[in-house]
Amino acid sequence: MTTLLLASASPARLSTLRSAGIEPLVRVSGVDEDAVLAEAEAATEGRLHPADAVLALARAKADAVVASLGSDAPDAHGNPLPEDLLVLGCDSLLELDGRALGKPSDAADAAARWRRMRGRSGVLHTGHWLVDTRDGATGATGATASTAVHFADLTDDEIDAYVATGEPLAVAGAFTIDGLGGPFVARLEGDHHTVVGLSLPLLRDLLASIGVPVTTLWATGTAPDGDDERSTGVQWYGSRLVLRSMGAEHARSLADYRSDPEVARHQRWDPPYTLDQARAFVATTAGLDPLVPGRWVHLAIEAHGEHVGDIGVRGDDEGRQARVEVTIARPWQQAGLATEALTTVLRRLFAAGAHRVEARCDTDDIAAIRLLERVGMRREAELWSAAFRHGEWIDCYSYALLASEWRA
Ligand SMILES: CC(C)(COP(=O)(O)OP(=O)(O)OC[C@H]1O[C@@H](n2cnc3c(N)ncnc32)[C@H](O)[C@@H]1OP(=O)(O)O)[C@@H](O)C(=O)NCCC(=O)NCCS
């Protein structure tokens, strides 16, 4: 059976495919995008059009992933990869005033861009490169889809509020159409999916050109216990991850990583953590909005198409204060995902009016201490014998961050 492999870390592209009934494998290429662009610029003697730039980047990503595939390379669960793979690379840029704009470098850059973009129009280009590895072949085809985007005339306050959410920092062109940025896109001319980062009609055409009807990629069948039902509710995007309301589909992976003694060491549960415990836990948190105070709400952290951990938020004082806690499954640690998940949540909480956010960790939890300090949290107290871990009371640190410190 032919399987699509998405050579992109973008959670929005993965979501687009899933919403169209395609469940791809995901591999991230790690190509040096600046080097690819420099080479393409040199080849065109400095006249590289943004539509060609995204195609060159999409091609580089797909080719790099294909090059990394051995016939026996396992997927994330240790299973061998299917042989009939189609590898799809994608890349997006916004063309404005003849310039190609990727992700903004920082909040000031995002705000400056929006001041240029508001009330005006740009073109969002998404390059697609499809490599056919079936039967040992390496044929390839690609094209760019381009959609004109007419931006609303945002007020300065709207720009500041939007930039403060962090969303524009994570995406090419500094806006989304399927997230918080939706109200700021007045009109499109062209395919809406191109703006999200993967044109489904263009994908259909590329597949047809190699004799694969898109309908053959529709995922079929359901897991016997219904774990494939995708949760709805919150979807907060970072650049490499999405934080999503937990649903039944997260229970199995939650049980797996919570059963890891290393992950459980500084947590309140004792391993092993059974599937029944995981299902009961998911049921208590599913569909809740973490911005509504009063109880712990855990969001699944998804990256590279996998459920890699979770982040808990407990709001208090009518949302003016919150506690947060993060867990990442061992294979995904030390990759910056906890840092990105926590930063995404802090941005959301402060943008929603939080005054103070707190986190606690065991005094010997070095990874958590480094994480909290990396995102700018300040150690403000040592709490003696304040947490019960695996049969004994242990000391914790309390870390906090005020909205004024975050803004500074
Ligand atoms: C605490 C915990 C979430 C931290 O996870 P982590 O994987 O260490 O954190 P990150 O993903 O942000 O990784 C940071 C490390 O990755 C490295 N890294 C690699 N790529 C990175 C990137 N793109 N961005 C940031 N850091 C990156 C950093 O240099 C850093 O290394 P360092 O700690 O040696 O300085 C994790 O250890 C865990 O789940 N522990 C069990 C649960 C727990 O104790 N939770 C605490 C409750 S608050």
Short mmCIF file of C-alpha atoms and ligand atoms in Angstrom, two decimals:
data_model
loop_
_atom_site.label_atom_id
_atom_site.label_comp_id
_atom_site.label_asym_id
_atom_site.label_seq_id
_atom_site.Cartn_x
_atom_site.Cartn_y
_atom_site.Cartn_z
CA MET A 1 0.00 0.00 0.00
CA THR A 2 1.33 3.44 -0.92
CA THR A 3 2.17 5.60 2.12
CA LEU A 4 2.83 9.33 2.21
CA LEU A 5 5.79 10.54 4.26
CA LEU A 6 5.72 14.23 5.13
CA ALA A 7 9.21 15.75 5.22
CA SER A 8 8.21 18.69 7.38
CA ALA A 9 7.97 19.51 11.09
CA SER A 10 4.99 21.80 10.58
CA PRO A 11 2.01 20.75 12.73
CA ALA A 12 -0.31 22.77 10.47
CA ARG A 13 0.71 20.72 7.39
CA LEU A 14 0.18 17.50 9.30
CA SER A 15 -3.24 18.72 10.45
CA THR A 16 -4.16 19.64 6.88
CA LEU A 17 -3.36 16.14 5.64
CA ARG A 18 -5.17 14.52 8.54
CA SER A 19 -8.27 16.63 8.02
CA ALA A 20 -8.26 15.40 4.40
CA GLY A 21 -8.20 11.79 5.59
CA ILE A 22 -4.48 11.17 4.96
CA GLU A 23 -2.41 9.89 7.89
CA PRO A 24 1.21 10.40 6.83
CA LEU A 25 4.45 9.30 8.44
CA VAL A 26 6.58 12.29 9.42
CA ARG A 27 10.35 12.79 9.13
CA VAL A 28 12.14 16.07 9.58
CA SER A 29 15.01 16.82 7.26
CA GLY A 30 17.11 19.32 9.22
CA VAL A 31 18.40 20.90 5.98
CA ASP A 32 20.36 24.12 6.20
CA GLU A 33 17.76 26.39 4.58
CA ASP A 34 20.11 29.37 4.32
CA ALA A 35 22.65 27.26 2.42
CA VAL A 36 19.94 25.94 0.04
CA LEU A 37 18.73 29.47 -0.64
CA ALA A 38 22.25 30.80 -1.12
CA GLU A 39 22.93 28.09 -3.70
CA ALA A 40 19.64 28.78 -5.51
CA GLU A 41 20.36 32.52 -5.44
CA ALA A 42 23.79 31.93 -6.95
CA ALA A 43 22.33 29.69 -9.67
CA THR A 44 19.90 32.47 -10.68
CA GLU A 45 22.50 35.23 -10.29
CA GLY A 46 20.53 36.89 -7.51
CA ARG A 47 17.17 36.85 -9.30
CA LEU A 48 15.55 34.01 -7.37
CA HIS A 49 11.76 34.44 -7.38
CA PRO A 50 10.00 33.52 -4.10
CA ALA A 51 7.96 30.87 -5.98
CA ASP A 52 11.23 29.21 -7.03
CA ALA A 53 12.80 29.66 -3.60
CA VAL A 54 10.03 27.65 -1.88
CA LEU A 55 10.30 24.95 -4.53
CA ALA A 56 14.07 24.69 -4.00
CA LEU A 57 13.53 24.42 -0.23
CA ALA A 58 10.73 21.84 -0.58
CA ARG A 59 12.97 19.81 -2.88
CA ALA A 60 15.94 20.01 -0.49
CA LYS A 61 13.78 18.83 2.41
CA ALA A 62 12.28 15.90 0.50
CA ASP A 63 15.65 14.86 -0.96
CA ALA A 64 17.35 15.00 2.45
CA VAL A 65 14.68 12.77 3.97
CA VAL A 66 14.87 10.33 1.06
CA ALA A 67 18.66 10.19 1.45
CA SER A 68 18.24 9.33 5.14
CA LEU A 69 15.92 6.39 4.44
CA GLY A 70 17.58 3.02 4.52
CA SER A 71 15.41 0.12 3.41
CA ASP A 72 15.45 -1.09 7.03
CA ALA A 73 15.15 2.34 8.73
CA PRO A 74 12.55 1.99 11.50
CA ASP A 75 9.72 4.42 12.11
CA ALA A 76 9.29 6.14 15.48
CA HIS A 77 7.83 2.95 16.97
CA GLY A 78 10.70 0.75 15.76
CA ASN A 79 8.69 -0.77 12.89
CA PRO A 80 10.35 -0.98 9.47
CA LEU A 81 9.22 1.74 7.09
CA PRO A 82 6.84 0.68 4.31
CA GLU A 83 8.50 0.14 0.93
CA ASP A 84 5.93 2.07 -1.13
CA LEU A 85 6.78 5.53 0.15
CA LEU A 86 5.98 8.87 -1.46
CA VAL A 87 8.00 11.60 0.25
CA LEU A 88 6.55 15.11 0.26
CA GLY A 89 8.59 18.20 1.11
CA CYS A 90 6.93 21.62 1.48
CA ASP A 91 8.05 25.14 2.21
CA SER A 92 6.21 28.48 2.42
CA LEU A 93 7.18 32.16 2.12
CA LEU A 94 5.17 35.36 1.94
CA GLU A 95 6.02 37.71 -0.92
CA LEU A 96 5.47 41.34 0.02
CA ASP A 97 6.88 44.30 -1.89
CA GLY A 98 9.00 41.89 -3.94
CA ARG A 99 10.64 40.42 -0.85
CA ALA A 100 10.31 36.84 0.38
CA LEU A 101 9.47 36.69 4.09
CA GLY A 102 9.81 33.57 6.21
CA LYS A 103 9.32 33.45 9.97
CA PRO A 104 10.00 36.75 11.75
CA SER A 105 13.24 36.81 13.73
CA ASP A 106 11.65 38.17 16.92
CA ALA A 107 8.62 40.01 18.29
CA ALA A 108 9.87 43.42 17.11
CA ASP A 109 10.31 42.07 13.59
CA ALA A 110 6.79 40.52 13.66
CA ALA A 111 5.25 43.83 14.80
CA ALA A 112 7.18 45.84 12.19
CA ARG A 113 6.05 43.45 9.47
CA TRP A 114 2.42 43.70 10.49
CA ARG A 115 2.64 47.48 10.36
CA ARG A 116 3.77 47.09 6.74
CA MET A 117 1.26 44.35 5.90
CA ARG A 118 -1.98 45.76 7.36
CA GLY A 119 -4.53 46.89 4.81
CA ARG A 120 -2.34 45.57 1.99
CA SER A 121 -1.86 42.37 -0.02
CA GLY A 122 0.88 39.79 -0.41
CA VAL A 123 1.27 36.42 -2.08
CA LEU A 124 1.80 33.27 -0.05
CA HIS A 125 3.87 30.76 -2.01
CA THR A 126 4.07 27.11 -0.97
CA GLY A 127 6.48 24.81 -2.78
CA HIS A 128 5.75 21.08 -2.98
CA TRP A 129 8.23 18.37 -3.98
CA LEU A 130 7.08 14.76 -4.23
CA VAL A 131 9.62 11.95 -4.49
CA ASP A 132 8.40 8.53 -5.57
CA THR A 133 10.50 5.79 -3.94
CA ARG A 134 8.20 2.91 -4.91
CA ASP A 135 10.00 -0.14 -6.31
CA GLY A 136 13.36 1.48 -5.68
CA ALA A 137 12.55 4.32 -8.11
CA THR A 138 13.48 7.90 -7.30
CA GLY A 139 11.31 9.85 -9.73
CA ALA A 140 10.21 13.26 -8.52
CA THR A 141 7.83 16.01 -9.40
CA GLY A 142 7.08 19.38 -7.89
CA ALA A 143 5.28 22.69 -8.22
CA THR A 144 4.50 25.86 -6.32
CA ALA A 145 0.99 27.00 -5.37
CA SER A 146 0.51 30.74 -4.88
CA THR A 147 -2.42 32.47 -3.18
CA ALA A 148 -2.97 36.21 -2.91
CA VAL A 149 -3.70 37.29 0.67
CA HIS A 150 -5.47 40.56 1.47
CA PHE A 151 -4.79 41.61 5.05
CA ALA A 152 -7.25 43.49 7.25
CA ASP A 153 -6.30 46.98 8.42
CA LEU A 154 -5.23 46.09 11.95
CA THR A 155 -5.04 48.64 14.74
CA ASP A 156 -1.77 49.04 16.67
CA ASP A 157 -3.44 47.38 19.66
CA GLU A 158 -4.45 44.39 17.56
CA ILE A 159 -0.89 44.03 16.25
CA ASP A 160 0.58 44.24 19.76
CA ALA A 161 -1.96 41.72 21.10
CA TYR A 162 -1.37 39.33 18.20
CA VAL A 163 2.42 39.49 18.47
CA ALA A 164 2.15 38.90 22.25
CA THR A 165 0.46 35.54 21.62
CA GLY A 166 3.66 34.33 19.94
CA GLU A 167 1.74 32.80 17.05
CA PRO A 168 3.16 35.09 14.34
CA LEU A 169 6.71 34.20 15.42
CA ALA A 170 6.16 30.54 14.58
CA VAL A 171 4.95 30.85 11.00
CA ALA A 172 6.11 31.99 7.56
CA GLY A 173 4.72 35.44 6.78
CA ALA A 174 3.93 36.13 10.48
CA PHE A 175 0.27 35.09 10.21
CA THR A 176 -1.97 32.07 10.24
CA ILE A 177 -5.35 31.72 8.64
CA ASP A 178 -6.45 28.73 10.72
CA GLY A 179 -5.50 30.14 14.11
CA LEU A 180 -5.56 33.44 16.00
CA GLY A 181 -4.61 35.24 12.77
CA GLY A 182 -7.84 34.23 11.01
CA PRO A 183 -9.69 37.51 11.68
CA PHE A 184 -6.77 39.47 10.21
CA VAL A 185 -7.03 37.90 6.75
CA ALA A 186 -9.77 39.75 4.88
CA ARG A 187 -9.77 37.79 1.65
CA LEU A 188 -7.89 35.21 -0.40
CA GLU A 189 -7.52 34.65 -4.11
CA GLY A 190 -6.50 31.06 -4.64
CA ASP A 191 -6.41 27.89 -2.64
CA HIS A 192 -6.86 28.36 1.11
CA HIS A 193 -4.67 25.32 1.91
CA THR A 194 -1.67 26.95 0.24
CA VAL A 195 -1.78 29.56 2.99
CA VAL A 196 -1.86 26.88 5.68
CA GLY A 197 1.26 25.36 4.09
CA LEU A 198 0.16 22.46 1.90
CA SER A 199 -2.13 22.79 -1.11
CA LEU A 200 -4.39 19.75 -1.22
CA PRO A 201 -5.54 20.37 -4.83
CA LEU A 202 -1.91 20.68 -5.94
CA LEU A 203 -1.00 17.53 -4.03
CA ARG A 204 -3.85 15.75 -5.83
CA ASP A 205 -2.42 16.91 -9.19
CA LEU A 206 1.12 15.82 -8.31
CA LEU A 207 -0.12 12.42 -7.17
CA ALA A 208 -2.18 12.03 -10.34
CA SER A 209 0.89 12.80 -12.45
CA ILE A 210 2.59 9.69 -11.02
CA GLY A 211 -0.54 7.58 -11.29
CA VAL A 212 -1.68 7.69 -7.65
CA PRO A 213 -5.31 8.76 -7.08
CA VAL A 214 -5.45 10.84 -3.91
CA THR A 215 -8.36 8.69 -2.72
CA THR A 216 -6.00 5.70 -2.34
CA LEU A 217 -4.20 7.57 0.44
CA TRP A 218 -7.31 7.94 2.58
CA ALA A 219 -6.67 6.20 5.88
CA THR A 220 -9.12 3.36 6.35
CA GLY A 221 -10.22 1.32 9.34
CA THR A 222 -10.52 2.30 12.99
CA ALA A 223 -8.67 1.07 16.03
CA PRO A 224 -10.80 -1.42 17.95
CA ASP A 225 -10.87 0.71 21.10
CA GLY A 226 -11.63 3.95 19.30
CA ASP A 227 -8.24 5.47 20.17
CA ASP A 228 -8.02 6.94 16.68
CA GLU A 229 -10.79 9.44 17.36
CA ARG A 230 -8.96 12.76 17.30
CA SER A 231 -9.65 15.15 20.09
CA THR A 232 -11.12 18.55 19.41
CA GLY A 233 -10.80 21.74 21.42
CA VAL A 234 -7.64 23.75 22.00
CA GLN A 235 -4.92 23.77 19.34
CA TRP A 236 -2.04 26.08 20.15
CA TYR A 237 0.72 26.10 17.56
CA GLY A 238 4.44 26.50 18.11
CA SER A 239 6.86 26.32 15.19
CA ARG A 240 7.62 22.62 15.67
CA LEU A 241 4.75 21.49 17.83
CA VAL A 242 1.06 21.78 18.53
CA LEU A 243 -0.48 21.74 21.99
CA ARG A 244 -3.79 19.98 21.69
CA SER A 245 -6.64 19.07 24.02
CA MET A 246 -6.14 15.51 25.15
CA GLY A 247 -8.39 12.82 23.74
CA ALA A 248 -8.68 9.04 23.75
CA GLU A 249 -5.95 8.83 21.10
CA HIS A 250 -3.38 10.09 23.63
CA ALA A 251 -4.05 7.50 26.35
CA ARG A 252 -1.75 4.75 25.09
CA SER A 253 1.29 6.99 24.58
CA LEU A 254 0.61 8.75 27.92
CA ALA A 255 0.62 5.36 29.69
CA ASP A 256 3.89 4.47 27.91
CA TYR A 257 5.87 7.54 28.91
CA ARG A 258 4.37 7.80 32.40
CA SER A 259 5.49 4.17 32.94
CA ASP A 260 9.12 5.15 32.28
CA PRO A 261 10.78 5.23 35.74
CA GLU A 262 13.07 8.09 34.61
CA VAL A 263 10.07 10.23 33.58
CA ALA A 264 8.14 9.31 36.76
CA ARG A 265 11.09 9.95 39.08
CA HIS A 266 10.16 13.54 39.86
CA GLN A 267 6.40 13.14 39.50
CA ARG A 268 3.58 12.20 41.83
CA TRP A 269 2.58 8.91 40.17
CA ASP A 270 4.31 5.56 40.66
CA PRO A 271 5.19 3.53 37.54
CA PRO A 272 3.90 1.44 35.86
CA TYR A 273 1.07 3.72 34.73
CA THR A 274 -1.64 1.53 33.26
CA LEU A 275 -3.73 2.19 30.16
CA ASP A 276 -6.81 2.35 32.40
CA GLN A 277 -5.15 5.03 34.55
CA ALA A 278 -4.22 6.93 31.39
CA ARG A 279 -7.75 6.75 30.01
CA ALA A 280 -9.19 7.95 33.31
CA PHE A 281 -6.66 10.81 33.40
CA VAL A 282 -7.45 11.85 29.82
CA ALA A 283 -11.18 11.79 30.61
CA THR A 284 -10.65 14.32 33.44
CA THR A 285 -8.86 16.81 31.21
CA ALA A 286 -10.28 16.22 27.70
CA GLY A 287 -11.81 19.23 26.00
CA LEU A 288 -11.13 21.66 28.88
CA ASP A 289 -9.76 25.10 28.08
CA PRO A 290 -6.58 25.81 30.06
CA LEU A 291 -7.43 29.53 30.08
CA VAL A 292 -10.51 28.82 32.20
CA PRO A 293 -9.27 28.75 35.82
CA GLY A 294 -10.15 26.35 38.57
CA ARG A 295 -8.55 23.00 37.71
CA TRP A 296 -5.55 21.34 36.16
CA VAL A 297 -5.89 21.04 32.38
CA HIS A 298 -3.27 19.02 30.49
CA LEU A 299 -2.64 19.51 26.79
CA ALA A 300 -0.89 16.89 24.68
CA ILE A 301 2.38 18.07 23.10
CA GLU A 302 2.53 16.75 19.52
CA ALA A 303 5.60 17.09 17.32
CA HIS A 304 6.79 15.27 14.20
CA GLY A 305 3.34 13.65 14.10
CA GLU A 306 3.88 12.00 17.50
CA HIS A 307 2.46 12.57 20.96
CA VAL A 308 5.71 13.48 22.75
CA GLY A 309 4.52 14.71 26.16
CA ASP A 310 2.08 16.97 27.94
CA ILE A 311 1.89 20.34 29.59
CA GLY A 312 -0.44 21.07 32.51
CA VAL A 313 -1.90 24.45 33.40
CA ARG A 314 -3.89 25.32 36.50
CA GLY A 315 -5.38 28.78 36.52
CA ASP A 316 -6.36 30.57 39.70
CA ASP A 317 -7.58 33.98 40.83
CA GLU A 318 -9.84 34.37 37.82
CA GLY A 319 -6.97 33.63 35.46
CA ARG A 320 -4.58 36.20 36.96
CA GLN A 321 -2.30 33.44 38.31
CA ALA A 322 -1.42 29.99 36.97
CA ARG A 323 0.74 26.94 37.74
CA VAL A 324 2.39 25.00 34.92
CA GLU A 325 4.15 21.62 34.64
CA VAL A 326 5.75 19.86 31.67
CA THR A 327 6.57 16.24 30.86
CA ILE A 328 8.39 15.00 27.77
CA ALA A 329 8.79 11.32 26.83
CA ARG A 330 12.42 10.25 27.06
CA PRO A 331 13.11 9.75 23.31
CA TRP A 332 12.06 13.36 22.68
CA GLN A 333 13.94 15.04 25.53
CA GLN A 334 16.89 17.36 24.99
CA ALA A 335 15.52 18.63 21.69
CA GLY A 336 14.08 21.93 22.88
CA LEU A 337 10.47 20.71 22.77
CA ALA A 338 9.82 21.33 26.48
CA THR A 339 11.25 24.82 26.08
CA GLU A 340 9.00 25.54 23.09
CA ALA A 341 5.89 24.07 24.76
CA LEU A 342 6.43 26.08 27.92
CA THR A 343 7.16 29.29 25.99
CA THR A 344 4.00 28.78 23.93
CA VAL A 345 1.91 28.40 27.11
CA LEU A 346 3.54 31.37 28.85
CA ARG A 347 2.80 33.57 25.83
CA ARG A 348 -0.83 32.46 25.81
CA LEU A 349 -1.28 32.94 29.56
CA PHE A 350 0.27 36.42 29.60
CA ALA A 351 -1.58 37.44 26.44
CA ALA A 352 -4.82 36.35 28.16
CA GLY A 353 -4.09 38.65 31.12
CA ALA A 354 -2.18 36.46 33.59
CA HIS A 355 -0.25 38.46 36.20
CA ARG A 356 1.99 35.66 37.54
CA VAL A 357 2.86 32.10 36.47
CA GLU A 358 4.47 29.61 38.83
CA ALA A 359 6.12 26.21 38.43
CA ARG A 360 7.51 23.84 41.02
CA CYS A 361 10.20 21.22 40.68
CA ASP A 362 12.14 18.89 42.96
CA THR A 363 15.40 20.43 44.20
CA ASP A 364 17.36 17.62 42.48
CA ASP A 365 15.44 17.76 39.15
CA ILE A 366 18.27 19.29 37.15
CA ALA A 367 16.51 19.08 33.74
CA ALA A 368 13.44 20.88 35.10
CA ILE A 369 15.56 23.56 36.83
CA ARG A 370 17.42 24.22 33.56
CA LEU A 371 14.14 24.34 31.64
CA LEU A 372 12.47 26.81 34.01
CA GLU A 373 15.52 29.06 34.10
CA ARG A 374 15.92 28.85 30.31
CA VAL A 375 12.46 30.37 29.80
CA GLY A 376 13.25 33.16 32.27
CA MET A 377 11.52 31.91 35.41
CA ARG A 378 13.02 33.10 38.67
CA ARG A 379 13.65 30.83 41.65
CA GLU A 380 11.81 32.50 44.49
CA ALA A 381 11.50 29.91 47.24
CA GLU A 382 12.64 26.58 48.55
CA LEU A 383 9.72 24.62 49.93
CA TRP A 384 10.72 22.11 52.56
CA SER A 385 9.25 18.65 52.43
CA ALA A 386 6.52 19.91 50.12
CA ALA A 387 6.06 17.10 47.58
CA PHE A 388 5.33 13.41 48.10
CA ARG A 389 7.40 11.27 45.74
CA HIS A 390 7.35 7.49 45.74
CA GLY A 391 6.91 7.08 49.49
CA GLU A 392 8.78 10.09 50.88
CA TRP A 393 8.43 13.83 51.32
CA ILE A 394 10.99 15.84 49.41
CA ASP A 395 12.00 19.49 49.02
CA CYS A 396 10.95 21.60 46.00
CA TYR A 397 11.81 24.90 44.43
CA SER A 398 9.14 27.35 43.46
CA TYR A 399 9.83 29.32 40.28
CA ALA A 400 7.74 32.26 39.10
CA LEU A 401 7.47 34.80 36.33
CA LEU A 402 5.48 38.04 36.46
CA ALA A 403 3.82 39.56 33.40
CA SER A 404 6.06 42.62 33.86
CA GLU A 405 9.18 40.41 33.79
CA TRP A 406 7.90 38.55 30.72
CA ARG A 407 7.28 41.80 28.86
CA ALA A 408 10.72 43.08 29.81
C1 LIG B 1 11.78 18.57 32.72
C2 LIG B 1 11.72 18.14 31.28
C3 LIG B 1 10.34 18.46 30.72
C4 LIG B 1 12.78 18.91 30.51
O1 LIG B 1 12.82 18.42 29.18
P1 LIG B 1 14.10 18.65 28.25
O2 LIG B 1 13.97 17.71 27.16
O3 LIG B 1 15.34 18.63 29.08
O4 LIG B 1 13.88 20.15 27.83
P2 LIG B 1 14.07 20.72 26.35
O5 LIG B 1 13.32 19.91 25.41
O6 LIG B 1 13.69 22.14 26.40
O7 LIG B 1 15.57 20.50 26.13
C5 LIG B 1 16.52 21.40 26.57
C6 LIG B 1 17.88 20.88 26.17
O8 LIG B 1 17.82 20.56 24.79
C7 LIG B 1 18.82 21.30 24.10
N1 LIG B 1 18.22 21.72 22.83
C8 LIG B 1 18.40 21.07 21.67
N2 LIG B 1 17.73 21.71 20.69
C9 LIG B 1 17.11 22.77 21.27
C10 LIG B 1 16.28 23.81 20.76
N3 LIG B 1 15.93 23.87 19.46
N4 LIG B 1 15.80 24.75 21.63
C11 LIG B 1 16.12 24.71 22.96
N5 LIG B 1 16.93 23.74 23.47
C12 LIG B 1 17.42 22.78 22.64
C13 LIG B 1 19.16 22.47 24.99
O9 LIG B 1 20.49 22.87 24.79
C14 LIG B 1 18.94 21.93 26.36
O10 LIG B 1 20.09 21.25 26.80
P3 LIG B 1 20.65 21.51 28.28
O11 LIG B 1 19.57 21.16 29.26
O12 LIG B 1 21.82 20.60 28.34
O13 LIG B 1 21.01 22.96 28.35
C15 LIG B 1 12.01 16.62 31.11
O14 LIG B 1 13.26 16.33 31.68
C16 LIG B 1 10.96 15.74 31.74
O15 LIG B 1 9.94 15.48 31.14
N6 LIG B 1 11.22 15.28 32.98
C17 LIG B 1 10.26 14.47 33.67
C18 LIG B 1 9.10 15.29 34.15
C19 LIG B 1 9.50 16.43 35.07
O16 LIG B 1 10.35 16.29 35.92
N7 LIG B 1 8.85 17.56 34.88
C20 LIG B 1 9.12 18.75 35.67
C21 LIG B 1 7.85 19.42 36.03
S1 LIG B 1 8.00 21.19 35.86
#
